[in-house]
PDB file of C-alpha atoms in Angstrom:
ATOM      1  CA  MET A   1      99.406 177.365  78.789  1.00 51.00           C
ATOM      2  CA  THR A   2      99.474 173.634  78.100  1.00 55.00           C
ATOM      3  CA  LYS A   3      96.629 171.464  79.314  1.00 59.00           C
ATOM      4  CA  LEU A   4      97.992 168.788  81.614  1.00 61.00           C
ATOM      5  CA  SER A   5      96.306 165.393  81.764  1.00 68.00           C
ATOM      6  CA  PHE A   6      97.160 161.832  82.656  1.00 61.00           C
ATOM      7  CA  ALA A   7      97.359 160.990  78.932  1.00 62.00           C
ATOM      8  CA  SER A   8     100.270 163.407  78.565  1.00 68.00           C
ATOM      9  CA  HIS A   9     102.474 161.130  80.690  1.00 68.00           C
ATOM     10  CA  PRO A  10     105.487 160.069  78.568  1.00 71.00           C
ATOM     11  CA  PHE A  11     104.845 156.324  79.078  1.00 69.00           C
ATOM     12  CA  LEU A  12     101.189 156.471  77.964  1.00 70.00           C
ATOM     13  CA  LEU A  13     101.347 156.692  74.187  1.00 70.00           C
ATOM     14  CA  GLY A  14      98.148 156.952  72.157  1.00 73.00           C
ATOM     15  CA  PHE A  15      95.772 157.467  75.114  1.00 68.00           C
ATOM     16  CA  GLU A  16      94.468 160.860  73.967  1.00 72.00           C
ATOM     17  CA  ARG A  17      91.077 159.277  73.215  1.00 71.00           C
ATOM     18  CA  LEU A  18      90.855 158.053  76.807  1.00 69.00           C
ATOM     19  CA  ASP A  19      91.348 161.621  77.982  1.00 71.00           C
ATOM     20  CA  GLN A  20      88.446 162.714  75.762  1.00 70.00           C
ATOM     21  CA  LEU A  21      86.243 159.939  77.175  1.00 67.00           C
ATOM     22  CA  VAL A  22      86.974 161.040  80.747  1.00 69.00           C
ATOM     23  CA  GLU A  23      85.997 164.615  79.863  1.00 71.00           C
ATOM     24  CA  ARG A  24      82.827 163.456  78.128  1.00 65.00           C
ATOM     25  CA  SER A  25      81.784 161.235  81.026  1.00 62.00           C
ATOM     26  CA  ALA A  26      82.242 164.111  83.480  1.00 63.00           C
ATOM     27  CA  LYS A  27      79.695 166.112  81.480  1.00 63.00           C
ATOM     28  CA  ALA A  28      77.340 163.170  80.876  1.00 57.00           C
ATOM     29  CA  GLY A  29      75.397 162.625  84.064  1.00 54.00           C
ATOM     30  CA  THR A  30      74.893 165.672  86.207  1.00 57.00           C
ATOM     31  CA  GLU A  31      71.089 165.446  86.523  1.00 67.00           C
ATOM     32  CA  GLY A  32      69.624 163.060  89.087  1.00 81.00           C
ATOM     33  CA  TYR A  33      66.554 161.873  87.147  1.00 86.00           C
ATOM     34  CA  PRO A  34      65.829 159.075  86.746  1.00 91.00           C
ATOM     35  CA  PRO A  35      67.750 157.336  89.517  1.00 93.00           C
ATOM     36  CA  PHE A  36      69.877 154.387  88.439  1.00 95.00           C
ATOM     37  CA  ASN A  37      72.084 151.559  89.685  1.00 96.00           C
ATOM     38  CA  ILE A  38      75.151 150.048  88.077  1.00 96.00           C
ATOM     39  CA  GLU A  39      76.116 146.576  89.196  1.00 96.00           C
ATOM     40  CA  GLN A  40      78.671 144.017  88.185  1.00 95.00           C
ATOM     41  CA  SER A  41      76.698 140.885  87.384  1.00 92.00           C
ATOM     42  CA  GLY A  42      79.636 138.699  86.369  1.00 92.00           C
ATOM     43  CA  GLU A  43      83.373 138.807  85.808  1.00 92.00           C
ATOM     44  CA  THR A  44      82.886 140.613  82.492  1.00 93.00           C
ATOM     45  CA  ALA A  45      79.211 141.588  82.751  1.00 96.00           C
ATOM     46  CA  TYR A  46      77.447 144.697  84.029  1.00 97.00           C
ATOM     47  CA  ARG A  47      73.852 145.818  84.456  1.00 97.00           C
ATOM     48  CA  ILE A  48      72.513 149.354  84.437  1.00 97.00           C
ATOM     49  CA  THR A  49      69.067 149.673  86.011  1.00 98.00           C
ATOM     50  CA  LEU A  50      66.964 152.838  85.682  1.00 97.00           C
ATOM     51  CA  ALA A  51      63.788 153.532  87.649  1.00 94.00           C
ATOM     52  CA  VAL A  52      61.326 154.406  84.873  1.00 93.00           C
ATOM     53  CA  ALA A  53      57.942 153.909  86.529  1.00 89.00           C
ATOM     54  CA  GLY A  54      55.110 155.012  84.270  1.00 87.00           C
ATOM     55  CA  PHE A  55      57.052 154.625  81.009  1.00 92.00           C
ATOM     56  CA  SER A  56      56.032 152.004  78.470  1.00 92.00           C
ATOM     57  CA  GLU A  57      58.482 150.191  76.175  1.00 94.00           C
ATOM     58  CA  ALA A  58      57.357 152.414  73.285  1.00 94.00           C
ATOM     59  CA  GLU A  59      58.267 155.544  75.269  1.00 94.00           C
ATOM     60  CA  LEU A  60      61.846 154.382  75.935  1.00 97.00           C
ATOM     61  CA  GLN A  61      64.748 154.410  73.494  1.00 97.00           C
ATOM     62  CA  ILE A  62      68.224 152.884  73.806  1.00 98.00           C
ATOM     63  CA  THR A  63      70.942 153.878  71.328  1.00 97.00           C
ATOM     64  CA  ILE A  64      74.719 153.777  71.057  1.00 95.00           C
ATOM     65  CA  GLU A  65      76.355 156.812  69.485  1.00 93.00           C
ATOM     66  CA  ASP A  66      80.123 157.197  69.320  1.00 87.00           C
ATOM     67  CA  ARG A  67      80.780 154.745  72.201  1.00 87.00           C
ATOM     68  CA  GLN A  68      78.082 156.361  74.355  1.00 91.00           C
ATOM     69  CA  LEU A  69      75.101 154.391  75.585  1.00 95.00           C
ATOM     70  CA  ILE A  70      72.171 156.822  75.518  1.00 95.00           C
ATOM     71  CA  LEU A  71      68.931 156.008  77.329  1.00 97.00           C
ATOM     72  CA  ARG A  72      65.981 158.281  76.569  1.00 96.00           C
ATOM     73  CA  GLY A  73      62.419 158.416  77.789  1.00 95.00           C
ATOM     74  CA  ARG A  74      59.526 160.618  76.734  1.00 94.00           C
ATOM     75  CA  GLN A  75      55.968 160.014  77.866  1.00 86.00           C
ATOM     76  CA  SER A  76      53.162 160.899  75.515  1.00 79.00           C
ATOM     77  CA  GLU A  77      51.162 163.926  76.584  1.00 72.00           C
ATOM     78  CA  ALA A  78      47.677 162.445  76.670  1.00 67.00           C
ATOM     79  CA  ASP A  79      45.132 165.012  77.803  1.00 65.00           C
ATOM     80  CA  ASP A  80      42.408 162.771  79.106  1.00 74.00           C
ATOM     81  CA  GLY A  81      40.609 165.435  81.133  1.00 80.00           C
ATOM     82  CA  ARG A  82      42.114 164.463  84.477  1.00 81.00           C
ATOM     83  CA  ILE A  83      42.248 167.105  87.180  1.00 85.00           C
ATOM     84  CA  TYR A  84      45.179 166.554  89.521  1.00 83.00           C
ATOM     85  CA  LEU A  85      44.938 167.791  93.096  1.00 90.00           C
ATOM     86  CA  HIS A  86      48.548 166.716  93.589  1.00 90.00           C
ATOM     87  CA  ARG A  87      50.916 165.443  90.923  1.00 80.00           C
ATOM     88  CA  GLY A  88      54.012 163.958  92.524  1.00 81.00           C
ATOM     89  CA  ILE A  89      54.827 161.260  89.981  1.00 76.00           C
ATOM     90  CA  ALA A  90      57.428 162.584  87.573  1.00 67.00           C
ATOM     91  CA  ALA A  91      56.338 162.388  83.948  1.00 73.00           C
ATOM     92  CA  ARG A  92      59.177 164.369  82.427  1.00 84.00           C
ATOM     93  CA  ALA A  93      61.439 163.370  79.608  1.00 91.00           C
ATOM     94  CA  PHE A  94      64.949 162.209  80.402  1.00 93.00           C
ATOM     95  CA  GLN A  95      68.245 161.353  78.786  1.00 94.00           C
ATOM     96  CA  ARG A  96      71.054 159.425  80.492  1.00 93.00           C
ATOM     97  CA  ARG A  97      74.473 158.889  78.917  1.00 92.00           C
ATOM     98  CA  PHE A  98      77.093 156.306  79.798  1.00 92.00           C
ATOM     99  CA  VAL A  99      80.486 156.201  78.073  1.00 89.00           C
ATOM    100  CA  LEU A 100      81.413 152.658  77.054  1.00 91.00           C
ATOM    101  CA  ALA A 101      84.970 151.385  76.864  1.00 87.00           C
ATOM    102  CA  ASP A 102      86.175 149.633  73.743  1.00 86.00           C
ATOM    103  CA  GLY A 103      85.020 146.033  73.861  1.00 90.00           C
ATOM    104  CA  VAL A 104      81.908 146.745  75.968  1.00 94.00           C
ATOM    105  CA  GLU A 105      78.706 145.871  74.129  1.00 95.00           C
ATOM    106  CA  VAL A 106      75.008 145.857  75.013  1.00 96.00           C
ATOM    107  CA  SER A 107      73.872 142.252  75.336  1.00 96.00           C
ATOM    108  CA  GLY A 108      70.199 142.960  76.041  1.00 97.00           C
ATOM    109  CA  ALA A 109      67.580 145.158  77.642  1.00 97.00           C
ATOM    110  CA  SER A 110      64.345 144.476  79.497  1.00 97.00           C
ATOM    111  CA  LEU A 111      61.582 146.400  81.239  1.00 97.00           C
ATOM    112  CA  GLU A 112      60.105 144.849  84.361  1.00 96.00           C
ATOM    113  CA  ASN A 113      58.171 146.306  87.300  1.00 95.00           C
ATOM    114  CA  GLY A 114      59.026 149.897  86.347  1.00 93.00           C
ATOM    115  CA  LEU A 115      62.758 149.157  86.038  1.00 97.00           C
ATOM    116  CA  LEU A 116      64.679 149.318  82.770  1.00 98.00           C
ATOM    117  CA  HIS A 117      67.578 146.849  82.814  1.00 98.00           C
ATOM    118  CA  VAL A 118      70.397 147.202  80.266  1.00 98.00           C
ATOM    119  CA  ASP A 119      72.894 144.357  80.287  1.00 98.00           C
ATOM    120  CA  LEU A 120      76.453 144.915  79.097  1.00 97.00           C
ATOM    121  CA  CYS A 121      79.309 142.506  78.459  1.00 96.00           C
ATOM    122  CA  ARG A 122      82.994 143.196  78.041  1.00 94.00           C
ATOM    123  CA  SER A 123      85.056 141.030  75.734  1.00 90.00           C
ATOM    124  CA  VAL A 124      88.479 140.228  77.124  1.00 83.00           C
ATOM    125  CA  PRO A 125      91.181 140.700  74.491  1.00 81.00           C
ATOM    126  CA  GLU A 126      93.615 137.852  74.184  1.00 85.00           C
ATOM    127  CA  THR A 127      97.177 138.533  75.255  1.00 87.00           C
ATOM    128  CA  ARG A 128      99.676 138.358  72.465  1.00 90.00           C
ATOM    129  CA  VAL A 129     103.407 138.830  72.222  1.00 91.00           C
ATOM    130  CA  GLN A 130     104.860 140.309  69.084  1.00 91.00           C
ATOM    131  CA  ARG A 131     108.560 140.301  68.355  1.00 92.00           C
ATOM    132  CA  ILE A 132     109.951 143.220  66.383  1.00 91.00           C
ATOM    133  CA  GLU A 133     113.038 142.549  64.312  1.00 92.00           C
ATOM    134  CA  ILE A 134     115.829 145.129  64.417  1.00 92.00           C
ATOM    135  CA  THR A 135     117.397 146.011  61.092  1.00 92.00           C
ATOM    136  CA  ARG A 136     120.540 147.921  60.290  1.00 89.00           C
ATOM    137  CA  GLY A 137     119.953 151.424  59.151  1.00 76.00           C
TER     138      GLY A 137
END
């Protein structure tokens, strides 16, 4: 049986990679921790904001691997002798993945008031017309 996808449409040539990205993004973010927002902050700019209360800058890591933006957090396990009667503040490690389109780059990141902001910008490719000459065969 042949797998049917939108990239197999006869007028969409060379979009197999886009099909792979859609599959990868479907697998990327099924867990709900930490909560996040994605906002459009300009015509070609975006901001991802993660709620990372309790994490320091040293405990957070931002990488790009194969067009995936990967945000990781791991708090150090400091045993300082505390005895918790109730522990409701999550201190677990996390990993969030976001698939980036070609031309989308990270322009900066900041940590403020327990929120990790990752700013993205998309470069707009210039439109060009190319004429192909026809030769006799």
